[in-house]
Tab-separated table of C-alpha atoms in Angstrom:
chain	number	residue	atom	x	y	z
A	1	UNK	CA	50.643	193.003	19.885
A	2	UNK	CA	47.876	196.004	20.345
A	3	UNK	CA	44.865	197.828	19.599
A	4	UNK	CA	43.016	198.022	16.103
A	5	UNK	CA	39.779	198.885	14.768
A	6	UNK	CA	38.009	196.878	12.490
A	7	UNK	CA	38.418	199.020	9.703
A	8	UNK	CA	37.280	197.478	6.136
A	9	UNK	CA	39.672	198.877	3.140
A	10	UNK	CA	38.287	198.619	-0.583
A	11	UNK	CA	39.893	197.148	-3.612
A	12	UNK	CA	41.493	200.693	-3.931
A	13	UNK	CA	42.324	201.297	-0.777
A	14	UNK	CA	39.773	202.992	1.126
A	15	UNK	CA	38.438	202.855	4.072
A	16	UNK	CA	35.411	201.802	4.439
A	17	UNK	CA	33.033	203.071	7.262
A	18	UNK	CA	34.439	201.015	10.229
A	19	UNK	CA	32.978	199.601	13.632
A	20	UNK	CA	34.076	200.358	17.133
A	21	UNK	CA	37.518	200.251	18.462
A	22	UNK	CA	38.946	197.312	19.644
A	23	UNK	CA	42.245	196.246	21.759
A	24	UNK	CA	44.312	194.252	19.204
A	25	UNK	CA	45.363	193.255	16.202
A	26	UNK	CA	44.880	189.260	14.802
A	27	UNK	CA	48.068	187.917	13.875
A	28	UNK	CA	48.361	184.061	12.998
A	29	UNK	CA	51.169	182.173	14.297
A	30	UNK	CA	52.377	178.621	14.066
A	31	UNK	CA	52.410	176.877	17.520
A	32	UNK	CA	55.467	175.656	19.147
A	33	UNK	CA	55.345	172.656	21.325
A	34	UNK	CA	56.021	174.424	24.935
A	35	UNK	CA	53.062	177.065	23.435
A	36	UNK	CA	50.113	174.392	22.667
A	37	UNK	CA	51.344	172.416	26.224
A	38	UNK	CA	50.220	175.134	27.568
A	39	UNK	CA	47.345	176.452	26.067
A	40	UNK	CA	46.361	172.900	26.996
A	41	UNK	CA	47.612	171.884	30.464
A	42	UNK	CA	47.659	175.747	31.777
A	43	UNK	CA	44.764	176.836	29.855
A	44	UNK	CA	41.831	174.996	32.006
A	45	UNK	CA	43.672	176.281	34.971
A	46	UNK	CA	45.083	180.125	33.976
A	47	UNK	CA	42.499	181.160	31.492
A	48	UNK	CA	39.495	183.212	32.983
A	49	UNK	CA	36.187	183.634	30.598
A	50	UNK	CA	35.189	186.423	29.803
A	51	UNK	CA	32.903	187.644	32.795
A	52	UNK	CA	28.929	189.059	32.077
A	53	UNK	CA	30.485	191.113	35.144
A	54	UNK	CA	32.634	191.720	37.337
A	55	UNK	CA	34.791	189.205	38.577
A	56	UNK	CA	35.552	188.734	42.116
A	57	UNK	CA	39.407	187.885	41.670
A	58	UNK	CA	40.084	187.871	45.458
A	59	UNK	CA	38.138	184.643	45.238
A	60	UNK	CA	40.126	183.395	41.825
A	61	UNK	CA	43.341	183.871	43.491
A	62	UNK	CA	42.147	182.634	46.618
A	63	UNK	CA	43.341	185.761	48.328
A	64	UNK	CA	44.246	189.668	48.709
A	65	UNK	CA	47.112	191.401	47.296
A	66	UNK	CA	48.233	194.228	45.289
A	67	UNK	CA	46.848	193.546	41.538
A	68	UNK	CA	48.226	194.557	38.140
A	69	UNK	CA	46.643	193.910	34.924
A	70	UNK	CA	48.430	194.317	31.710
A	71	UNK	CA	47.207	194.520	28.640
A	72	UNK	CA	48.453	193.369	25.238
A	73	UNK	CA	51.657	191.092	26.491
A	74	UNK	CA	53.063	189.831	23.476
A	75	UNK	CA	54.989	186.175	23.813
A	76	UNK	CA	54.769	187.065	28.075
A	77	UNK	CA	58.197	187.032	28.551
A	78	UNK	CA	58.147	190.804	30.817
A	79	UNK	CA	54.739	189.785	32.511
A	80	UNK	CA	56.487	186.113	33.491
A	81	UNK	CA	59.187	187.830	34.892
A	82	UNK	CA	57.372	190.252	36.708
A	83	UNK	CA	54.882	187.723	38.537
A	84	UNK	CA	57.873	185.343	39.427
A	85	UNK	CA	59.676	188.376	41.182
A	86	UNK	CA	56.908	189.656	43.401
A	87	UNK	CA	54.694	186.461	44.369
A	88	UNK	CA	53.029	188.598	46.917
A	89	UNK	CA	51.465	190.276	44.247
A	90	UNK	CA	48.823	188.903	41.541
A	91	UNK	CA	49.081	189.584	37.621
A	92	UNK	CA	46.567	189.867	34.959
A	93	UNK	CA	47.233	189.414	31.034
A	94	UNK	CA	45.297	189.984	28.053
A	95	UNK	CA	46.467	189.146	24.984
A	96	UNK	CA	44.319	187.468	21.684
A	97	UNK	CA	47.918	186.328	19.940
A	98	UNK	CA	47.637	182.590	20.223
A	99	UNK	CA	51.201	181.346	20.180
A	100	UNK	CA	51.919	184.190	23.105
A	101	UNK	CA	49.255	183.337	25.410
A	102	UNK	CA	50.381	179.518	25.053
A	103	UNK	CA	53.796	180.920	25.512
A	104	UNK	CA	53.487	182.751	28.673
A	105	UNK	CA	51.363	179.739	30.203
A	106	UNK	CA	53.877	177.311	29.273
A	107	UNK	CA	56.523	179.456	32.066
A	108	UNK	CA	53.730	179.550	34.200
A	109	UNK	CA	53.832	175.861	34.392
A	110	UNK	CA	57.130	175.892	34.089
A	111	UNK	CA	57.563	178.312	36.969
A	112	UNK	CA	54.993	177.404	39.099
A	113	UNK	CA	53.818	180.560	39.204
A	114	UNK	CA	50.393	180.773	41.137
A	115	UNK	CA	49.976	184.884	40.931
A	116	UNK	CA	48.935	184.673	37.652
A	117	UNK	CA	45.862	184.569	35.220
A	118	UNK	CA	44.415	185.389	31.512
A	119	UNK	CA	42.575	186.822	29.308
A	120	UNK	CA	42.609	185.797	25.918
A	121	UNK	CA	40.117	188.196	23.915
A	122	UNK	CA	39.909	191.805	23.758
A	123	UNK	CA	40.918	194.409	26.557
A	124	UNK	CA	38.262	196.816	25.874
A	125	UNK	CA	34.796	194.344	27.208
A	126	UNK	CA	37.678	192.595	29.691
A	127	UNK	CA	37.753	195.614	31.669
A	128	UNK	CA	33.992	196.860	30.666
A	129	UNK	CA	32.628	193.630	31.456
A	130	UNK	CA	34.946	191.645	34.099
A	131	UNK	CA	36.984	194.467	36.350
A	132	UNK	CA	35.550	196.024	38.774
A	133	UNK	CA	35.686	200.109	39.483
A	134	UNK	CA	38.806	201.215	41.568
A	135	UNK	CA	40.130	197.762	42.130
A	136	UNK	CA	43.547	197.473	39.937
A	137	UNK	CA	46.683	198.730	41.938
A	138	UNK	CA	48.143	199.313	38.213
A	139	UNK	CA	47.535	198.674	34.632
A	140	UNK	CA	50.671	198.341	32.093
A	141	UNK	CA	50.583	199.190	28.208
A	142	UNK	CA	53.557	198.365	26.931
A	143	UNK	CA	54.602	198.777	23.105
A	144	UNK	CA	51.584	199.210	21.658
A	145	UNK	CA	51.362	199.661	17.735
A	146	UNK	CA	51.482	203.560	17.782
A	147	UNK	CA	50.256	203.014	14.175
A	148	UNK	CA	52.527	205.749	12.744
A	149	UNK	CA	50.511	206.847	9.727
A	150	UNK	CA	48.190	210.530	10.601
A	151	UNK	CA	45.168	208.659	9.177
A	152	UNK	CA	45.359	205.531	11.704
A	153	UNK	CA	45.718	207.755	14.775
A	154	UNK	CA	41.870	207.095	15.587
A	155	UNK	CA	43.176	203.414	16.128
A	156	UNK	CA	45.412	204.065	19.059
A	157	UNK	CA	43.996	202.095	21.940
A	158	UNK	CA	45.282	205.759	24.193
A	159	UNK	CA	42.589	208.374	23.573
A	160	UNK	CA	40.724	209.701	26.490
A	161	UNK	CA	37.247	208.015	26.521
A	162	UNK	CA	40.862	205.202	26.951
A	163	UNK	CA	42.222	206.885	29.556
A	164	UNK	CA	39.062	207.191	31.492
A	165	UNK	CA	37.914	204.159	31.395
A	166	UNK	CA	41.369	202.920	32.974
A	167	UNK	CA	40.665	205.771	35.396
A	168	UNK	CA	37.704	203.803	36.401
A	169	UNK	CA	39.157	200.403	37.119
A	170	UNK	CA	41.987	201.929	39.144
A	171	UNK	CA	42.298	202.359	42.760
A	172	UNK	CA	42.580	205.773	43.617
A	173	UNK	CA	46.585	205.954	44.193
A	174	UNK	CA	46.833	203.163	41.154
A	175	UNK	CA	49.105	203.984	38.350
A	176	UNK	CA	48.423	203.516	34.808
A	177	UNK	CA	52.335	202.707	33.474
A	178	UNK	CA	52.548	202.983	29.392
A	179	UNK	CA	55.567	202.847	27.863
A	180	UNK	CA	56.898	203.113	24.220
A	181	UNK	CA	59.750	202.905	21.451
A	182	UNK	CA	58.740	205.528	19.122
A	183	UNK	CA	59.044	209.221	20.292
A	184	UNK	CA	55.743	210.750	18.560
A	185	UNK	CA	53.558	208.353	19.833
A	186	UNK	CA	55.330	208.900	23.602
A	187	UNK	CA	54.721	212.280	22.792
A	188	UNK	CA	51.344	211.833	21.484
A	189	UNK	CA	50.589	209.704	24.717
A	190	UNK	CA	51.608	212.977	26.889
A	191	UNK	CA	49.705	215.103	25.616
A	192	UNK	CA	46.508	212.506	25.880
A	193	UNK	CA	47.628	211.662	29.431
A	194	UNK	CA	47.856	216.080	30.264
A	195	UNK	CA	44.933	216.460	29.263
A	196	UNK	CA	42.600	213.646	30.940
A	197	UNK	CA	41.145	214.393	33.960
A	198	UNK	CA	41.530	213.068	36.971
A	199	UNK	CA	45.329	212.072	37.033
A	200	UNK	CA	48.568	213.279	37.996
A	201	UNK	CA	52.275	212.266	35.563
A	202	UNK	CA	54.287	210.835	38.377
A	203	UNK	CA	57.301	212.333	36.362
A	204	UNK	CA	59.145	215.152	38.031
A	205	UNK	CA	58.892	217.496	34.861
A	206	UNK	CA	55.756	216.443	33.523
A	207	UNK	CA	57.159	214.624	30.874
A	208	UNK	CA	59.148	211.321	31.026
A	209	UNK	CA	59.591	208.759	33.859
A	210	UNK	CA	62.900	206.727	34.175
A	211	UNK	CA	62.602	203.486	33.161
A	212	UNK	CA	60.467	201.270	36.325
A	213	UNK	CA	63.477	198.313	37.955
A	214	UNK	CA	59.907	196.869	38.096
A	215	UNK	CA	59.516	196.567	33.945
A	216	UNK	CA	62.312	193.979	32.458
A	217	UNK	CA	64.211	195.021	29.619
A	218	UNK	CA	62.933	193.044	26.535
A	219	UNK	CA	66.122	191.801	24.044
A	220	UNK	CA	64.029	193.819	21.716
A	221	UNK	CA	65.005	196.856	23.699
A	222	UNK	CA	68.577	196.225	24.071
A	223	UNK	CA	69.045	195.727	21.196
A	224	UNK	CA	66.864	199.143	20.157
A	225	UNK	CA	69.136	200.572	22.860
A	226	UNK	CA	72.212	199.255	21.031
A	227	UNK	CA	71.301	201.083	17.911
A	228	UNK	CA	70.602	203.920	19.552
A	229	UNK	CA	66.360	204.049	19.708
A	230	UNK	CA	65.354	205.224	23.286
A	231	UNK	CA	62.087	203.906	25.338
A	232	UNK	CA	59.795	206.153	26.979
A	233	UNK	CA	58.090	205.697	30.211
A	234	UNK	CA	55.121	207.301	31.487
A	235	UNK	CA	53.615	207.011	34.486
A	236	UNK	CA	49.782	208.460	35.315
A	237	UNK	CA	48.529	208.195	38.998
A	238	UNK	CA	44.939	208.556	39.743
A	239	UNK	CA	43.728	210.820	41.855
A	240	UNK	CA	42.110	210.975	45.042
């Protein structure tokens, strides 16, 4: 869903010198008719091109409204539900998995939503090239790839450099909302974000917040809860 680093591997399983971190893992997948419809019909309307300068989203959406960006929306169920539940807000999703983009756009067409746009490219490029500083009310990163092995931790998207990039794009008082179902990654994100300058943890005890009502529960999450698996939400607010 999110997070990758283009790291070639030798036949012996050793990593060759790597390139820069990206925000995603490319995964192939077959298209359903609905997903294909979403891309063919919804793509020209709702997919935004990767720009070379900050985008005027007030012009894109035709209004000024609270604005949320989600990195790695997967199949788009949560983002679609959030956009439908808050028509007074605008949402921007970033995802490279084409079936997921198609599924989300098919939902946008079916529900007639006007408050959602999509990028189908690397989220780091989107943040750097398209999003103006101090412009987002919220940035969401839900269930990113935790890269379990210690030698792969450098591939995790949540790093101090990334936290600083997000901080620049948020408005003062804007919120970086993360969620994970793997406790070691939750602890890792808490450690990184607690060390990142310019943020305040919104959790009263300085750790995790209760699951916010605005974050929909996915089928995967419900299944995990039945199996006794936890989910950890973190909310860090940009200081003025």
